[in-house]
Structures are given as C-alpha cells and as structure tokens.
mmCIF file with all atom_site columns, C-alpha atoms in Angstrom:
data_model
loop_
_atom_site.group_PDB
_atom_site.id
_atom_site.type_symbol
_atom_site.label_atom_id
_atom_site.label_alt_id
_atom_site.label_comp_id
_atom_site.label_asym_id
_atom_site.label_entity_id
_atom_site.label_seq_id
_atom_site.pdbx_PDB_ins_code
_atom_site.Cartn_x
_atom_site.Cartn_y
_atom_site.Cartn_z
_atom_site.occupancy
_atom_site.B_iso_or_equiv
_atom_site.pdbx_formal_charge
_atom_site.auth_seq_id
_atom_site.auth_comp_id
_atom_site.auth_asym_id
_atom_site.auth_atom_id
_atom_site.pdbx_PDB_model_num
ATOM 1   C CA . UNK A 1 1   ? -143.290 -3.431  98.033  1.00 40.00 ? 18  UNK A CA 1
ATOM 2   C CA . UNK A 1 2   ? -144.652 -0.285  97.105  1.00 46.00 ? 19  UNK A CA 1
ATOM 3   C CA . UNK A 1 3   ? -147.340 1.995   98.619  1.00 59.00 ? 20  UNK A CA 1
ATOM 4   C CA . UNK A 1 4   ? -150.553 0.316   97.886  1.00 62.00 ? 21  UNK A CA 1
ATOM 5   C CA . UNK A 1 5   ? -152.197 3.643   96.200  1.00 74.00 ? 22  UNK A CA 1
ATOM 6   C CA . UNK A 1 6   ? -150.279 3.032   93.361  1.00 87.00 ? 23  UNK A CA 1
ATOM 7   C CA . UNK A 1 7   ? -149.624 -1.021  93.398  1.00 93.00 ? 24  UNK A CA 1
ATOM 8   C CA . UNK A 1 8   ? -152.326 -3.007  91.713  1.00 96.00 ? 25  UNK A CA 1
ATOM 9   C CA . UNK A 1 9   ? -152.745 -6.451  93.507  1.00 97.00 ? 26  UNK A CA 1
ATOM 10  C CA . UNK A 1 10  ? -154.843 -9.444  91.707  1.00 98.00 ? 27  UNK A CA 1
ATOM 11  C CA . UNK A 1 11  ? -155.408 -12.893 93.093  1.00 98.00 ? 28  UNK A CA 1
ATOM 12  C CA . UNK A 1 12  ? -154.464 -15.549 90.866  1.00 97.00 ? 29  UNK A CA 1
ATOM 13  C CA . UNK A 1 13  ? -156.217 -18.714 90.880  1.00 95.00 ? 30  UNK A CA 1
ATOM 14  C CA . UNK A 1 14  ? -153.481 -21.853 89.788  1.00 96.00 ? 31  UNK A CA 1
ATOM 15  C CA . UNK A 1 15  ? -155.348 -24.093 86.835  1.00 95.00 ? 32  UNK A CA 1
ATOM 16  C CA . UNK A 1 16  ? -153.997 -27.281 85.512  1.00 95.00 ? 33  UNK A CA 1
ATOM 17  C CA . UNK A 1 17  ? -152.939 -25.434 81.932  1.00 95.00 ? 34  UNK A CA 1
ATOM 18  C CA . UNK A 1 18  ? -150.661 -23.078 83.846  1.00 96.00 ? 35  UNK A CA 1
ATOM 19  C CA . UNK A 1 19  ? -148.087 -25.989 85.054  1.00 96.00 ? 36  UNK A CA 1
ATOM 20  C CA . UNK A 1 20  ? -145.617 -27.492 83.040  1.00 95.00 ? 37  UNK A CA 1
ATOM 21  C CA . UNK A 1 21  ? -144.767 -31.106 83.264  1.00 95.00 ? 38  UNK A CA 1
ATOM 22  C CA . UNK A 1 22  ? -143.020 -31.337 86.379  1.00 95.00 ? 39  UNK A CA 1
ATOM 23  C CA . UNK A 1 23  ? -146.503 -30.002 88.090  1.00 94.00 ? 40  UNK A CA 1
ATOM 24  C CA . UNK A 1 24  ? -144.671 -26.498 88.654  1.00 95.00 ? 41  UNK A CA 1
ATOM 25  C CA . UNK A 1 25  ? -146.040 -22.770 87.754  1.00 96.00 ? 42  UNK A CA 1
ATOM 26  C CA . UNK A 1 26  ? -144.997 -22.674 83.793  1.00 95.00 ? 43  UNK A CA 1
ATOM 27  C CA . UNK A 1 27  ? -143.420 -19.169 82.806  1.00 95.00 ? 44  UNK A CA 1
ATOM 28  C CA . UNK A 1 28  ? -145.846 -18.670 79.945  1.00 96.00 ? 45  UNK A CA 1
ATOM 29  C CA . UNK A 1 29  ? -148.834 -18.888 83.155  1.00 97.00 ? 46  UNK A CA 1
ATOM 30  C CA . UNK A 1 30  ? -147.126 -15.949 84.683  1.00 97.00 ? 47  UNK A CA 1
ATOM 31  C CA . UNK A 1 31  ? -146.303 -13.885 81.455  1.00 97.00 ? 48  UNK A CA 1
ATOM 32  C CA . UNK A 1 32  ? -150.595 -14.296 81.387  1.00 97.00 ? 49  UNK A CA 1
ATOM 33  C CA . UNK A 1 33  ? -150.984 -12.979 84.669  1.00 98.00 ? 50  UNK A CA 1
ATOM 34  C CA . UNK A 1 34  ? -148.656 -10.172 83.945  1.00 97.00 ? 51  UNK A CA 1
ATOM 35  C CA . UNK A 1 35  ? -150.357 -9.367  80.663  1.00 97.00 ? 52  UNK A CA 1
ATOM 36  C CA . UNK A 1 36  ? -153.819 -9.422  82.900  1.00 97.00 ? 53  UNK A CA 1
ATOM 37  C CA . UNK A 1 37  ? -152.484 -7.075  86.310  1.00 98.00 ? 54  UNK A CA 1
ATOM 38  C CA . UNK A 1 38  ? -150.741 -4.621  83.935  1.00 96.00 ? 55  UNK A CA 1
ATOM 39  C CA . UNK A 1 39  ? -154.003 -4.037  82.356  1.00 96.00 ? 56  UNK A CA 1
ATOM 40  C CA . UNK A 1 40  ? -156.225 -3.871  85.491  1.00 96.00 ? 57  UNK A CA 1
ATOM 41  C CA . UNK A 1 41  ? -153.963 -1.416  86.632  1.00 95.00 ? 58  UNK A CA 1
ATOM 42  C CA . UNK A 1 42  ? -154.071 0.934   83.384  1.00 92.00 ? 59  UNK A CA 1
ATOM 43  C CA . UNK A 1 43  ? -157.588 0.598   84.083  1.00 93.00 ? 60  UNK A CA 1
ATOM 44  C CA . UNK A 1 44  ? -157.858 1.550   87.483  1.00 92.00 ? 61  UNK A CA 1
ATOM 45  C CA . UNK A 1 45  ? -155.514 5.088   87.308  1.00 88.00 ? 62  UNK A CA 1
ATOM 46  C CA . UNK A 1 46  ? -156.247 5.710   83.142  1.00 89.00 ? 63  UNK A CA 1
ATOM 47  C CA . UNK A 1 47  ? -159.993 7.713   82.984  1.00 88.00 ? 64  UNK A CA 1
ATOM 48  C CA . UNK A 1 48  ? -162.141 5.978   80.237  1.00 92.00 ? 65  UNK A CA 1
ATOM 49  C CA . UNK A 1 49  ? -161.507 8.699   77.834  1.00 91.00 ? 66  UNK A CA 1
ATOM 50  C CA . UNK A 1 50  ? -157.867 7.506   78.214  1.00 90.00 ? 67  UNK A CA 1
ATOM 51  C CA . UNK A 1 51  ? -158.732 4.016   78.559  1.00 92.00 ? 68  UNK A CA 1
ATOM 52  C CA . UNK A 1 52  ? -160.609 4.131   74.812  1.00 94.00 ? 69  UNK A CA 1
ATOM 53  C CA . UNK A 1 53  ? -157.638 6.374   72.885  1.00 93.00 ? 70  UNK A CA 1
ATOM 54  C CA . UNK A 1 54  ? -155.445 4.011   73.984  1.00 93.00 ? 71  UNK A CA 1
ATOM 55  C CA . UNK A 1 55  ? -154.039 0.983   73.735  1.00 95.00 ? 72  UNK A CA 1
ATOM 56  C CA . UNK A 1 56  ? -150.564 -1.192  75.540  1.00 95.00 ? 73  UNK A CA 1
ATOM 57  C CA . UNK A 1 57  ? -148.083 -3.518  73.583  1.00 96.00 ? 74  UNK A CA 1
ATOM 58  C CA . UNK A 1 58  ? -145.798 -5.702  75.532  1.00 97.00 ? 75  UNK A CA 1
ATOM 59  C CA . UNK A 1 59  ? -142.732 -5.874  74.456  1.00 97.00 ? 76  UNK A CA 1
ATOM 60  C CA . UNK A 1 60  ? -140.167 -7.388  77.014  1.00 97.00 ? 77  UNK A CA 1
ATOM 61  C CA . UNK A 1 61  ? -140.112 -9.270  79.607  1.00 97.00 ? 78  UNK A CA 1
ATOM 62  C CA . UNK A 1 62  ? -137.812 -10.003 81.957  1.00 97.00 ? 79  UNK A CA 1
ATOM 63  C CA . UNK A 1 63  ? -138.818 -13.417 84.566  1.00 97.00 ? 80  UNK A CA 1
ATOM 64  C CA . UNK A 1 64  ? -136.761 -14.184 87.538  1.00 97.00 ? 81  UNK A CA 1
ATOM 65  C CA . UNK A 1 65  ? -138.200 -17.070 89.394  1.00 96.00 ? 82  UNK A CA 1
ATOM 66  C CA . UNK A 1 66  ? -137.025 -17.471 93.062  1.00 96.00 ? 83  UNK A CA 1
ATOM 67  C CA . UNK A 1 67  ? -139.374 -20.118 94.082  1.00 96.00 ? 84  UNK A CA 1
ATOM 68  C CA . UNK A 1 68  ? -141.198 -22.852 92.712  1.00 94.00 ? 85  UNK A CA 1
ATOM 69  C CA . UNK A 1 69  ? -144.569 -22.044 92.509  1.00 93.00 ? 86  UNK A CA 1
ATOM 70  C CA . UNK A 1 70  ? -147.742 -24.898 92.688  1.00 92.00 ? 87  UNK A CA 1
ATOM 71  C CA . UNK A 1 71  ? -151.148 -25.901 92.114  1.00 91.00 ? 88  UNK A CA 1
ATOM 72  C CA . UNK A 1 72  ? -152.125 -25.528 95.605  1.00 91.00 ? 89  UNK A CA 1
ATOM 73  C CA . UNK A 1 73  ? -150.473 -22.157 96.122  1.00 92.00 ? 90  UNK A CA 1
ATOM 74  C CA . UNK A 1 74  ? -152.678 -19.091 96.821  1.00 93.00 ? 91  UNK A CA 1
ATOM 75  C CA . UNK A 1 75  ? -151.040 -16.366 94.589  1.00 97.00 ? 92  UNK A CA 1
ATOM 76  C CA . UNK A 1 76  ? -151.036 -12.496 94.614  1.00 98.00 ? 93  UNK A CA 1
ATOM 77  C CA . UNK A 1 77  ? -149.395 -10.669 91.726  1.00 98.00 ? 94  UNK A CA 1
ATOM 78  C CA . UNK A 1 78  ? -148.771 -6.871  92.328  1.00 97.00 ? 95  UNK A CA 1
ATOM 79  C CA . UNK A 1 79  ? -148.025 -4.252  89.746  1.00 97.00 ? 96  UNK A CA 1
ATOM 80  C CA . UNK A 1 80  ? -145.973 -0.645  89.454  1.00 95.00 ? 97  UNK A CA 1
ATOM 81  C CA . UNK A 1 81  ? -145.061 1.457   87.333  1.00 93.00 ? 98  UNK A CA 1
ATOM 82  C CA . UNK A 1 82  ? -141.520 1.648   88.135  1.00 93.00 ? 99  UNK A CA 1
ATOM 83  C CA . UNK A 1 83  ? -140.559 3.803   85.303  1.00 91.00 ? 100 UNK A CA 1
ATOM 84  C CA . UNK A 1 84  ? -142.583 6.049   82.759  1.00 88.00 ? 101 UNK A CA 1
ATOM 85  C CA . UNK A 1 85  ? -140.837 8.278   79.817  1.00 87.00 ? 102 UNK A CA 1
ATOM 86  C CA . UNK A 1 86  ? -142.226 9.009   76.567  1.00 87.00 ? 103 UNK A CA 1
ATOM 87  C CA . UNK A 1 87  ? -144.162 5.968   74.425  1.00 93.00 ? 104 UNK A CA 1
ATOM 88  C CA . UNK A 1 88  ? -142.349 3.579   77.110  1.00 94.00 ? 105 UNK A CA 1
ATOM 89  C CA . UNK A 1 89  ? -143.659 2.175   80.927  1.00 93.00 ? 106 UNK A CA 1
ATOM 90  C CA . UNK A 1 90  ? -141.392 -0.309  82.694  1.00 95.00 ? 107 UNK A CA 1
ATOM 91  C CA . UNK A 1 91  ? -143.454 -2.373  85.326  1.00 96.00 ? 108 UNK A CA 1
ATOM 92  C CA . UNK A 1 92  ? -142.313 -4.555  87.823  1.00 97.00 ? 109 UNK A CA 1
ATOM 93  C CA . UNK A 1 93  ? -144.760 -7.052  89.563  1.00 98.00 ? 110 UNK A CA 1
ATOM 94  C CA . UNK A 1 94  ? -144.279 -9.493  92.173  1.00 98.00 ? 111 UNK A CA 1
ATOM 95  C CA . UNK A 1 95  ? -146.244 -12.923 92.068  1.00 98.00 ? 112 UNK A CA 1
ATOM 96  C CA . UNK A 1 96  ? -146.222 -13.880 95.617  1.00 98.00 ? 113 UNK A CA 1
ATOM 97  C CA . UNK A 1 97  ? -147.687 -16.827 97.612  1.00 96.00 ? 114 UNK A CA 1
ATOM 98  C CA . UNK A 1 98  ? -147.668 -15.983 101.363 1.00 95.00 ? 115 UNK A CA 1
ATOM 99  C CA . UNK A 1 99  ? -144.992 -14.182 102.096 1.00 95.00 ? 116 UNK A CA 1
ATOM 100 C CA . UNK A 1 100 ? -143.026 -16.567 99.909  1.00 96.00 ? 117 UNK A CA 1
ATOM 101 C CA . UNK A 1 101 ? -141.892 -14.483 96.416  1.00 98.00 ? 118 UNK A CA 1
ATOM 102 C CA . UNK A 1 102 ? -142.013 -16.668 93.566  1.00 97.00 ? 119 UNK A CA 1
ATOM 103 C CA . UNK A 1 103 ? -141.343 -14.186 90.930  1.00 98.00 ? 120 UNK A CA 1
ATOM 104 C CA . UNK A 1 104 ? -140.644 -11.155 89.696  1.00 98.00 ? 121 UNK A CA 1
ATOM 105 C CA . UNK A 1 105 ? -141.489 -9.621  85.805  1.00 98.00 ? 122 UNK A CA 1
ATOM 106 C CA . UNK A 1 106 ? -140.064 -6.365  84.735  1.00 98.00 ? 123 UNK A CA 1
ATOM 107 C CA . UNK A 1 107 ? -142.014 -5.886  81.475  1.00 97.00 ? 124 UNK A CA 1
ATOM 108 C CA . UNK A 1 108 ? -141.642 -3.286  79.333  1.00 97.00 ? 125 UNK A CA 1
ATOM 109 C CA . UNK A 1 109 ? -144.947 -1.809  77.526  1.00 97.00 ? 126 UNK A CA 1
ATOM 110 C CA . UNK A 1 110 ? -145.733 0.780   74.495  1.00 97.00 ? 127 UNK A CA 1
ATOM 111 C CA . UNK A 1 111 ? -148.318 3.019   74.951  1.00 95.00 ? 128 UNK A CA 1
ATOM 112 C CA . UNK A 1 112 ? -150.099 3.032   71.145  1.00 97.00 ? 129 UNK A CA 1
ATOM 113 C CA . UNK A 1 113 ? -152.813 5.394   69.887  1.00 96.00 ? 130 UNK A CA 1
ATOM 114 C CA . UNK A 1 114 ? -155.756 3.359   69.678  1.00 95.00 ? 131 UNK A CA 1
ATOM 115 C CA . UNK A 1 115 ? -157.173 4.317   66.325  1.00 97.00 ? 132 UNK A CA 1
ATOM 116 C CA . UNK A 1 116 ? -153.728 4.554   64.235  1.00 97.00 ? 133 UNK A CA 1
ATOM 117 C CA . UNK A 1 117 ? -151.846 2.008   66.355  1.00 97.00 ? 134 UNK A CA 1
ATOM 118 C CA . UNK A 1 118 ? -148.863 3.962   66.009  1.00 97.00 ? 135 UNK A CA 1
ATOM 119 C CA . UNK A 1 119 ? -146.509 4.882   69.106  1.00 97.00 ? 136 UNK A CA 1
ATOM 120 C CA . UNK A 1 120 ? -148.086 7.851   71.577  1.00 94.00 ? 137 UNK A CA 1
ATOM 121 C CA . UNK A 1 121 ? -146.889 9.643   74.425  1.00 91.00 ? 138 UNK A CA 1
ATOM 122 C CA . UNK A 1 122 ? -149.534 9.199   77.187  1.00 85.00 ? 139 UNK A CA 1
ATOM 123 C CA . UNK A 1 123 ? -151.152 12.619  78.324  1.00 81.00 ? 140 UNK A CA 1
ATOM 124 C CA . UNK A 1 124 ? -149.775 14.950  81.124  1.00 84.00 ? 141 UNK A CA 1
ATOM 125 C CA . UNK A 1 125 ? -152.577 14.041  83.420  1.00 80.00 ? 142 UNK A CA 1
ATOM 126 C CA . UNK A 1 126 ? -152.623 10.690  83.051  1.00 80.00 ? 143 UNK A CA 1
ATOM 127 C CA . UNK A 1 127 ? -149.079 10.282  83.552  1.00 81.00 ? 144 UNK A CA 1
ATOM 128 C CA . UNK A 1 128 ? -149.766 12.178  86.889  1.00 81.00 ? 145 UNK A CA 1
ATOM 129 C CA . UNK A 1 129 ? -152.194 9.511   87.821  1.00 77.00 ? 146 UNK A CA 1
ATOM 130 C CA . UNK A 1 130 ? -149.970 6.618   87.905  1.00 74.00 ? 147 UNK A CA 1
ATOM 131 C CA . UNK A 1 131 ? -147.151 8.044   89.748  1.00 69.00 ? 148 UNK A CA 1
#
C-alpha cells in the first residue's frame, strides 16, 4: 500500500444491488466504487479552480478479483495515482475487507477540459499535488 498522504481510502457499504446471483460482490458494484474513490481523490489534491475546469473520463479498466467478496463484508477501497503523463492518469485501487484483498482496478482516466470536453493536460501544479 502506498503512503497514506497520497492514497485516498473510502468505506464501502455492501447493498443488495451490488451482488450478483450467487450472493457475491458483482464487478459492475466495484467498477461504481472505483468511479466514486477516483473522484474523491481528484477532489481532495485538485484546488476548486481545478476541480471546476475540469473534468475525468474513464476509459479502462482492468479487475482482478482475488477473493470473493460479500454482503456482510466491511470494505475499504484505496486509490493512487500510480502513473500521470499528459491527458492520461493510471490508478490503481485496492478494495479490501480486513486484511483480506478482494480486488484490485487499474483504471485508466482522461483528464478533459470542462467547458470544450476535449482532451487537456492537467496543470503543473496540480500535477505536483497528486504525486
């Protein structure tokens, strides 16, 4: 895991609509979650000047479960930037429960100008913030 001043952690509260039908965490539940820590973290390092110029497409995902997650599971996803160059940011977040990993999402995102919606390189200075 990474140092915590630049990991985002969010607890994750396990609802009926994110299992599938054998009563196990569905992947779409933890593309969600991903979608929802990758954002809380933009918005924790970006400054709100930052925050309104710009906006964050998904556009991969890579999930590798390791262990089945549950219903009654207490769950922790954690967020990084792993990797940030250009229009591009490659994250990589751990859903835990315990010390038990469940999974782990390496997403790739687009950083897009919030008024044209067209591709931008994030600032100097903001860039700075999140590594």
């Amino acid at each position: 895991m990474s140092d915590a001043s630049t990991t985002t952690e969010m607890l994750i509260e396990v609802m009926p609509r994110d299992l599938n039908s054998a009563g196990l965490i569905d992947t779409a539940a933890y593309l969600r979650w991903v979608q929802a820590v990758v954002i809380r973290h933009w918005e924790r390092f970006a400054s709100k000047a930052a925050q309104d110029s710009t906006l964050w497409s998904a556009v991969k995902h890579v999930v590798s479960h390791e262990a089945a997650g549950r219903h009654e599971d207490h769950l922790v996803a954690h967020t990084r930037i792993k990797k940030l160059k250009g229009v591009r940011a490659l994250f990589i977040t751990t859903v835990t429960s315990g010390e038990k990993l469940l999974a782990e999402i390496e997403s790739t995102w687009v950083c897009l100008d919030s008024s044209t919606k067209l591709p931008k390189a994030l600032d100097p200075e903001v860039v700075r913030n999140f590594l």
